PDB file of C-alpha atoms in Angstrom:
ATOM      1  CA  UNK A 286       1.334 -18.057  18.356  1.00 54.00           C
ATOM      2  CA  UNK A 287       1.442 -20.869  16.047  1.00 65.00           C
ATOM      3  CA  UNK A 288      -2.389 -20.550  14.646  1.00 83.00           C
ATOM      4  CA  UNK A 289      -1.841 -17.028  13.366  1.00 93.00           C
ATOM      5  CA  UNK A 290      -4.057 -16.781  10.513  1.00 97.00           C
ATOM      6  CA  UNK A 291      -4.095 -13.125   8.469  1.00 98.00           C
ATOM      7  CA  UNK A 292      -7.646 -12.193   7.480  1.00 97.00           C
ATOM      8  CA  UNK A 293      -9.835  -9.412   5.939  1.00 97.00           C
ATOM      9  CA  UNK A 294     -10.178  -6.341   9.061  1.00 98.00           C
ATOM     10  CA  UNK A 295     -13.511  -6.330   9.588  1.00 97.00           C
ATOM     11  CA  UNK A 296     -16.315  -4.556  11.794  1.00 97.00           C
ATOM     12  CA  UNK A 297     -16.405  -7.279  13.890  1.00 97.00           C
ATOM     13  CA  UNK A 298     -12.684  -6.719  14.530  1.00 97.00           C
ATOM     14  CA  UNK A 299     -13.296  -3.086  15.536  1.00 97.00           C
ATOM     15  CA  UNK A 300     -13.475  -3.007  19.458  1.00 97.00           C
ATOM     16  CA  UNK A 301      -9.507  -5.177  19.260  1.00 97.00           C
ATOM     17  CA  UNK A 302      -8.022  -3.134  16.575  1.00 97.00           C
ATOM     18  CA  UNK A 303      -9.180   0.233  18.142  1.00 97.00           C
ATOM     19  CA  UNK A 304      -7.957  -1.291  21.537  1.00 96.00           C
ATOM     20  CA  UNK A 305      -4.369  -2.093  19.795  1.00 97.00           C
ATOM     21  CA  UNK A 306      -3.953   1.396  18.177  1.00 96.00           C
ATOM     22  CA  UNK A 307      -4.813   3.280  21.662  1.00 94.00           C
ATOM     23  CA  UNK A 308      -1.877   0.818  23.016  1.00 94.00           C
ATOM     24  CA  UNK A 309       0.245   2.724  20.088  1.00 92.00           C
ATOM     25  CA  UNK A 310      -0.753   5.730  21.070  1.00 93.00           C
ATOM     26  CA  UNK A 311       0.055   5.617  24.588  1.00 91.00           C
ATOM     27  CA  UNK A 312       3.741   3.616  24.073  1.00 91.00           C
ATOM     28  CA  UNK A 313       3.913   7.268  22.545  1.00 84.00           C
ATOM     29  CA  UNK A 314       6.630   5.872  19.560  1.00 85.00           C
ATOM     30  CA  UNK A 315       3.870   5.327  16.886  1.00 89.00           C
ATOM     31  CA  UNK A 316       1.994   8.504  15.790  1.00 89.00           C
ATOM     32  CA  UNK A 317       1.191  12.078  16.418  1.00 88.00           C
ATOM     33  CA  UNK A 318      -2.450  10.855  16.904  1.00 89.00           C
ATOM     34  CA  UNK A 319      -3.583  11.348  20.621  1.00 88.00           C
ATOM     35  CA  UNK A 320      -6.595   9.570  20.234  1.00 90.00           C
ATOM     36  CA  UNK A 321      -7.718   6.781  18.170  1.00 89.00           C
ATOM     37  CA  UNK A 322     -10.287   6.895  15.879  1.00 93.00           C
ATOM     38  CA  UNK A 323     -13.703   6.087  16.780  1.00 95.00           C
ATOM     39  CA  UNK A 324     -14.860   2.614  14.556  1.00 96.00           C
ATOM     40  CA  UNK A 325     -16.745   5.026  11.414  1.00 96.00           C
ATOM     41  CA  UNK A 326     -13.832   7.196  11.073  1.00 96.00           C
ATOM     42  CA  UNK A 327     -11.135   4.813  11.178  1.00 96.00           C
ATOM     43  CA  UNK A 328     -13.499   2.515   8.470  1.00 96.00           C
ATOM     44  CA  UNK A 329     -13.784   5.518   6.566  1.00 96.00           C
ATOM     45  CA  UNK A 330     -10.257   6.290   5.900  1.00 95.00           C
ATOM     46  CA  UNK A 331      -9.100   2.803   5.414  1.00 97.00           C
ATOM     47  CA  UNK A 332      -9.295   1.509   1.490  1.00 96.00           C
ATOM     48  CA  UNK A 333     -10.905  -1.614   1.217  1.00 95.00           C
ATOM     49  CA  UNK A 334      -9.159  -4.709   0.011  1.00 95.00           C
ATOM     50  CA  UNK A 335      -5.972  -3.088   2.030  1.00 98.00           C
ATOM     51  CA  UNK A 336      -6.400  -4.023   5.739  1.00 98.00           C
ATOM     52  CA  UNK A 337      -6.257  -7.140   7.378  1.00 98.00           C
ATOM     53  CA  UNK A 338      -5.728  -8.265  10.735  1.00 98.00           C
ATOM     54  CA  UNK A 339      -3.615 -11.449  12.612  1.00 98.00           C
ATOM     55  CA  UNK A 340      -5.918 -13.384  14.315  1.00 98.00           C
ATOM     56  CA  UNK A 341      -4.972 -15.523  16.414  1.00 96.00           C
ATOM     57  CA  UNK A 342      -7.449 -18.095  18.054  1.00 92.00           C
ATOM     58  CA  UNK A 343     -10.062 -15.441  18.024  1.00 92.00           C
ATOM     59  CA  UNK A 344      -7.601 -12.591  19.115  1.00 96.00           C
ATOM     60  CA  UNK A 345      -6.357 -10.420  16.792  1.00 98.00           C
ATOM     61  CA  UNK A 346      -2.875  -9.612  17.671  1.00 98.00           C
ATOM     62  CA  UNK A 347      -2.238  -7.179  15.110  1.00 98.00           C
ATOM     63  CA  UNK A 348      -3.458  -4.814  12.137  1.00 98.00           C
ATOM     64  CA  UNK A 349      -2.355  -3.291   8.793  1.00 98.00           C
ATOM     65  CA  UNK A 350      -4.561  -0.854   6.800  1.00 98.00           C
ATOM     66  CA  UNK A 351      -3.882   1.650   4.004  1.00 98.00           C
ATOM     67  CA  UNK A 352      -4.941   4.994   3.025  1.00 97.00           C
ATOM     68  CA  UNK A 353      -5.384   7.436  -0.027  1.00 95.00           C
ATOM     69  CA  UNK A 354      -2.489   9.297   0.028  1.00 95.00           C
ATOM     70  CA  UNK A 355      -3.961  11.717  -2.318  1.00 93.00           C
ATOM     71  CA  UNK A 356      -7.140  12.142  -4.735  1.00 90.00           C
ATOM     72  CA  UNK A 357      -5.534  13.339  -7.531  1.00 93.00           C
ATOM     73  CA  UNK A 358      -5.112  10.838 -10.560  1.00 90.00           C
ATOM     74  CA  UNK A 359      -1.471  11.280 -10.536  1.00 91.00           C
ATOM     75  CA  UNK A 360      -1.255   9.509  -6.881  1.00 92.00           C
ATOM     76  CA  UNK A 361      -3.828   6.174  -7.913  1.00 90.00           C
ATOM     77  CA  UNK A 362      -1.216   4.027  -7.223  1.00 94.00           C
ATOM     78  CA  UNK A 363       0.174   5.222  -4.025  1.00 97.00           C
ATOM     79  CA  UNK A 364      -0.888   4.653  -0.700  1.00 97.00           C
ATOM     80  CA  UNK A 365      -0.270   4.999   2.928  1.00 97.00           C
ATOM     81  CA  UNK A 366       0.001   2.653   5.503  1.00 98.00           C
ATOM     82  CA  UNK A 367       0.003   1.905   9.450  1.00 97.00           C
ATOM     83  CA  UNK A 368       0.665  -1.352  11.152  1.00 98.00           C
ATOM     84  CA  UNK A 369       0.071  -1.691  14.986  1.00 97.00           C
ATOM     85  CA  UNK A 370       0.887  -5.069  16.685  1.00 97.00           C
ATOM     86  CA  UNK A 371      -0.478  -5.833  20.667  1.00 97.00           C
ATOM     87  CA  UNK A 372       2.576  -5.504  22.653  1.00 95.00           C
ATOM     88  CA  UNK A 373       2.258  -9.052  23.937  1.00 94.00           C
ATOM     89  CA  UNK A 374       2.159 -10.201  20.309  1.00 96.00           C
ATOM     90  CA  UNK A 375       5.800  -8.308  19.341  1.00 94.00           C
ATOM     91  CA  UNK A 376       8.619 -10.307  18.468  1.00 93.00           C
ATOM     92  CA  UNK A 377       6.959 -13.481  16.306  1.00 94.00           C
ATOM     93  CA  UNK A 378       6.385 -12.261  12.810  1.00 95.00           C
ATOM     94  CA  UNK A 379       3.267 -10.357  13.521  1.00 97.00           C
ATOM     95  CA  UNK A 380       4.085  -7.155  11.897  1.00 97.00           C
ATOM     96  CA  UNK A 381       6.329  -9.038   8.926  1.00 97.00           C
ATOM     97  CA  UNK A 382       2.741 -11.016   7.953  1.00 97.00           C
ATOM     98  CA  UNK A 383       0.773  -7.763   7.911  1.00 98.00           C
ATOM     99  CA  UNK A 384       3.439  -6.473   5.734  1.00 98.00           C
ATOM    100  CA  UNK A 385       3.445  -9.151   3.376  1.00 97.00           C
ATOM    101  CA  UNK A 386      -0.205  -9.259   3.244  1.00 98.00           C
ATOM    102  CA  UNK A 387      -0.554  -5.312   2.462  1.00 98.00           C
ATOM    103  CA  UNK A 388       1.964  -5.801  -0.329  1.00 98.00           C
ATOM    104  CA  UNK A 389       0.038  -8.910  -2.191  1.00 97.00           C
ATOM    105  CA  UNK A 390      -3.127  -6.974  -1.977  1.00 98.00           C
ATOM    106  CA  UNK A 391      -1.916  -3.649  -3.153  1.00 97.00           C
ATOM    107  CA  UNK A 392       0.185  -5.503  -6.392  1.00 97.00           C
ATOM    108  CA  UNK A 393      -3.245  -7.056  -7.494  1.00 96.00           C
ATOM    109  CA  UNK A 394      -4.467  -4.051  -7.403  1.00 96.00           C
ATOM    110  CA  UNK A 395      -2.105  -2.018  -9.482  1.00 95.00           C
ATOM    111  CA  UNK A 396      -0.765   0.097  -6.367  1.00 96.00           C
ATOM    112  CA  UNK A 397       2.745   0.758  -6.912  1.00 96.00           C
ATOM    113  CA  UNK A 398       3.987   2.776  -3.744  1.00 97.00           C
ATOM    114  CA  UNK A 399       3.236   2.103  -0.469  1.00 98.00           C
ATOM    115  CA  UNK A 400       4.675   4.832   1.718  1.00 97.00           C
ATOM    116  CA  UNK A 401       4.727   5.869   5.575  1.00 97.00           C
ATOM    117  CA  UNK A 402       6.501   7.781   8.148  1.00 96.00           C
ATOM    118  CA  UNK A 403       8.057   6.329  11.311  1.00 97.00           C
ATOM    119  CA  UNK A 404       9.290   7.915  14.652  1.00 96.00           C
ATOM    120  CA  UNK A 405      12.755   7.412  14.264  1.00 97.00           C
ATOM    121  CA  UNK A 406      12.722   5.820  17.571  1.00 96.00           C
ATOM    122  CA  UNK A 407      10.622   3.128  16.192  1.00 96.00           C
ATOM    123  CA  UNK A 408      13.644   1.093  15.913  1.00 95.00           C
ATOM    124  CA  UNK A 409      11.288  -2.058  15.631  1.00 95.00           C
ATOM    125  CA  UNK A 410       8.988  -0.748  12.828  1.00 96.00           C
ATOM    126  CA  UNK A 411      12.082   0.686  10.860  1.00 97.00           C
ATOM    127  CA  UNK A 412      13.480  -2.872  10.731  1.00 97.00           C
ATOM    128  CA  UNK A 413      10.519  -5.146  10.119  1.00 97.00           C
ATOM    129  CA  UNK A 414       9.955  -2.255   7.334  1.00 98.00           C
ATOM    130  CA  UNK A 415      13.672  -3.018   5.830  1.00 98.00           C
ATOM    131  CA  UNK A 416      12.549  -6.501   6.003  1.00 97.00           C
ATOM    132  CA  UNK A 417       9.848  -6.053   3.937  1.00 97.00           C
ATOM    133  CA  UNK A 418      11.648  -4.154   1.002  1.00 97.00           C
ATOM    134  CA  UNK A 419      10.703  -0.586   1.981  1.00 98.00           C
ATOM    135  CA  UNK A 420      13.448   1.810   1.968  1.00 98.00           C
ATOM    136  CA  UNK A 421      14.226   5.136   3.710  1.00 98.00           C
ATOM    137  CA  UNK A 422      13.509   8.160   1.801  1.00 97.00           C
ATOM    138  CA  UNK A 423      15.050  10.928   4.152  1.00 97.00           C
ATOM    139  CA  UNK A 424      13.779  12.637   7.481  1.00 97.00           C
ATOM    140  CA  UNK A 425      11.122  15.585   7.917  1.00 95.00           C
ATOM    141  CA  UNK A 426      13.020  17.421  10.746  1.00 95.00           C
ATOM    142  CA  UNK A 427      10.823  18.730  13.405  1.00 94.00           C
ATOM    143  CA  UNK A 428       8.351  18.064  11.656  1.00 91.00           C
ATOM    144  CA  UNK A 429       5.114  18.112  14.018  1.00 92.00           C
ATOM    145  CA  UNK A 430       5.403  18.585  17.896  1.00 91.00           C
ATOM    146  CA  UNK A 431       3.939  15.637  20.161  1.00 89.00           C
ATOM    147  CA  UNK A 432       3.257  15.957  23.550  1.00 88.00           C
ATOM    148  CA  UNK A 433       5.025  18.800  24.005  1.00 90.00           C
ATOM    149  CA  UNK A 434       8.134  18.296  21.599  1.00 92.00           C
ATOM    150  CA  UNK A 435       9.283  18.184  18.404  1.00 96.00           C
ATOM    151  CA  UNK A 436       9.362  14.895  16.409  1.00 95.00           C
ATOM    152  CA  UNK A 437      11.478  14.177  13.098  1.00 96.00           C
ATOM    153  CA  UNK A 438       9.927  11.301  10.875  1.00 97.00           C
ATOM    154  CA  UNK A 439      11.610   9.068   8.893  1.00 98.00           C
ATOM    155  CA  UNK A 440       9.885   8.724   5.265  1.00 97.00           C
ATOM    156  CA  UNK A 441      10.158   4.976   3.563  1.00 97.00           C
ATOM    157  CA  UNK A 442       8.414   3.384   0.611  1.00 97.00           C
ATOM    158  CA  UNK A 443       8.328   0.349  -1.069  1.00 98.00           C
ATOM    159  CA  UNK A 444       8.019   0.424  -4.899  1.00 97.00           C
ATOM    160  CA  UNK A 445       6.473  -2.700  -6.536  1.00 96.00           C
ATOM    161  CA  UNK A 446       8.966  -4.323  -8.877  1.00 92.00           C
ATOM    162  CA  UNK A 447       5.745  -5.591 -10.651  1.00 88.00           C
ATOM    163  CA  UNK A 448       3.837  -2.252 -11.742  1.00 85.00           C
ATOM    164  CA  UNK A 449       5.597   1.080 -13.115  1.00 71.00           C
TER     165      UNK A 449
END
C-alpha cells in the first residue's frame, strides 16, 4: 500500500465506498445502521469539502465523510464524522490519513468540533481516534439496541486548537 493517495469522495467512488460501509455494517462493531445508504442519500448527508477517500491504485481502501450535526447557528462549526476502512486495508495508516485529511479540511473551513460515537468495542477506531487528537467525552449507556441488544457508545471530539 505504498501509492495511497487521499482524494476528494466522489460519485465515481460510490459503488467502493457503499461496498466498504456494508463491510462495517456486517463486522457489526461500527454502527447501529443495518443497511447502508443507497448512493443519493449517503451524498446527501455528507458536507462537501469534508469527505475523501484512500485510493489506492484505483481501489479505494477507505473513506471519511462528515455531517451537520445540527442546523442551528449555534452548531456551524461542529460536525460529525464516520470513517470506514476495507478490512484488507486495516493496519497501514488508512484510517490515520482519513483522519488527518478530515481535520485540514474542516480547519480551513472554520469547523471547530468534529465529534462521533464509537462502539466501545471498536478498540481499533478508539485508538487511531486518540491518535488523531480526539478525546473521549463519556459513554451513552444503553443507548440504542442493535441486533437484538443494547449498545453503549463512547462520545469523542476533537477541538481545533486553531478556531474558538
Amino acid at each position: 500500500m505504498t501509492g495511497v493517495r487521499i482524494e476528494e469522495l466522489l460519485p465515481e467512488h460510490a459503488e467502493q465506498v457503499l461496498g466498504i460501509h456494508r463491510s462495517g455494517i456486517d463486522e457489526g462493531n461500527a454502527t447501529f445502521e443495518t443497511r447502508a445508504p443507497d448512493w443519493a442519500a449517503f451524498d446527501k448527508a455528507k458536507l462537501p469539502g469534508h469527505r475523501f477517500v484512500a485510493v489506492d491504485d484505483g481501489t479505494v481502501l477507505g473513506w471519511v465523510a462528515a455531517s451537520a450535526v445540527s442546523d442551528h447557528c449555534a452548531y456551524a462549526g461542529v460536525v460529525e464524522h464516520s470513517v470506514y476502512v476495507h478490512p484488507d486495508a486495516r493496519g497501514h495508516g488508512v484510517a490515520r490519513a482519513l483522519l488527518d485529511a478530515l481535520i485540514a479540511s474542516t480547519e480551513a473551513d472554520g469547523i471547530w468540533t468534529i465529534q462521533s460515537g464509537i462502539f466501545p468495542e471498536n478498540t481499533a477506531s478508539l485508538a487511531v481516534h486518540a491518535r488523531a487528537g480526539f478525546r473521549v467525552i463519556g459513554t451513552r449507556e444503553r443507548i440504542g439496541q442493535h441486533q437484538g441488544a443494547w449498545r453503549d457508545v463512547v462520545l469523542l471530539e476533537r477541538r481545533s486548537p486553531l478556531i474558538g
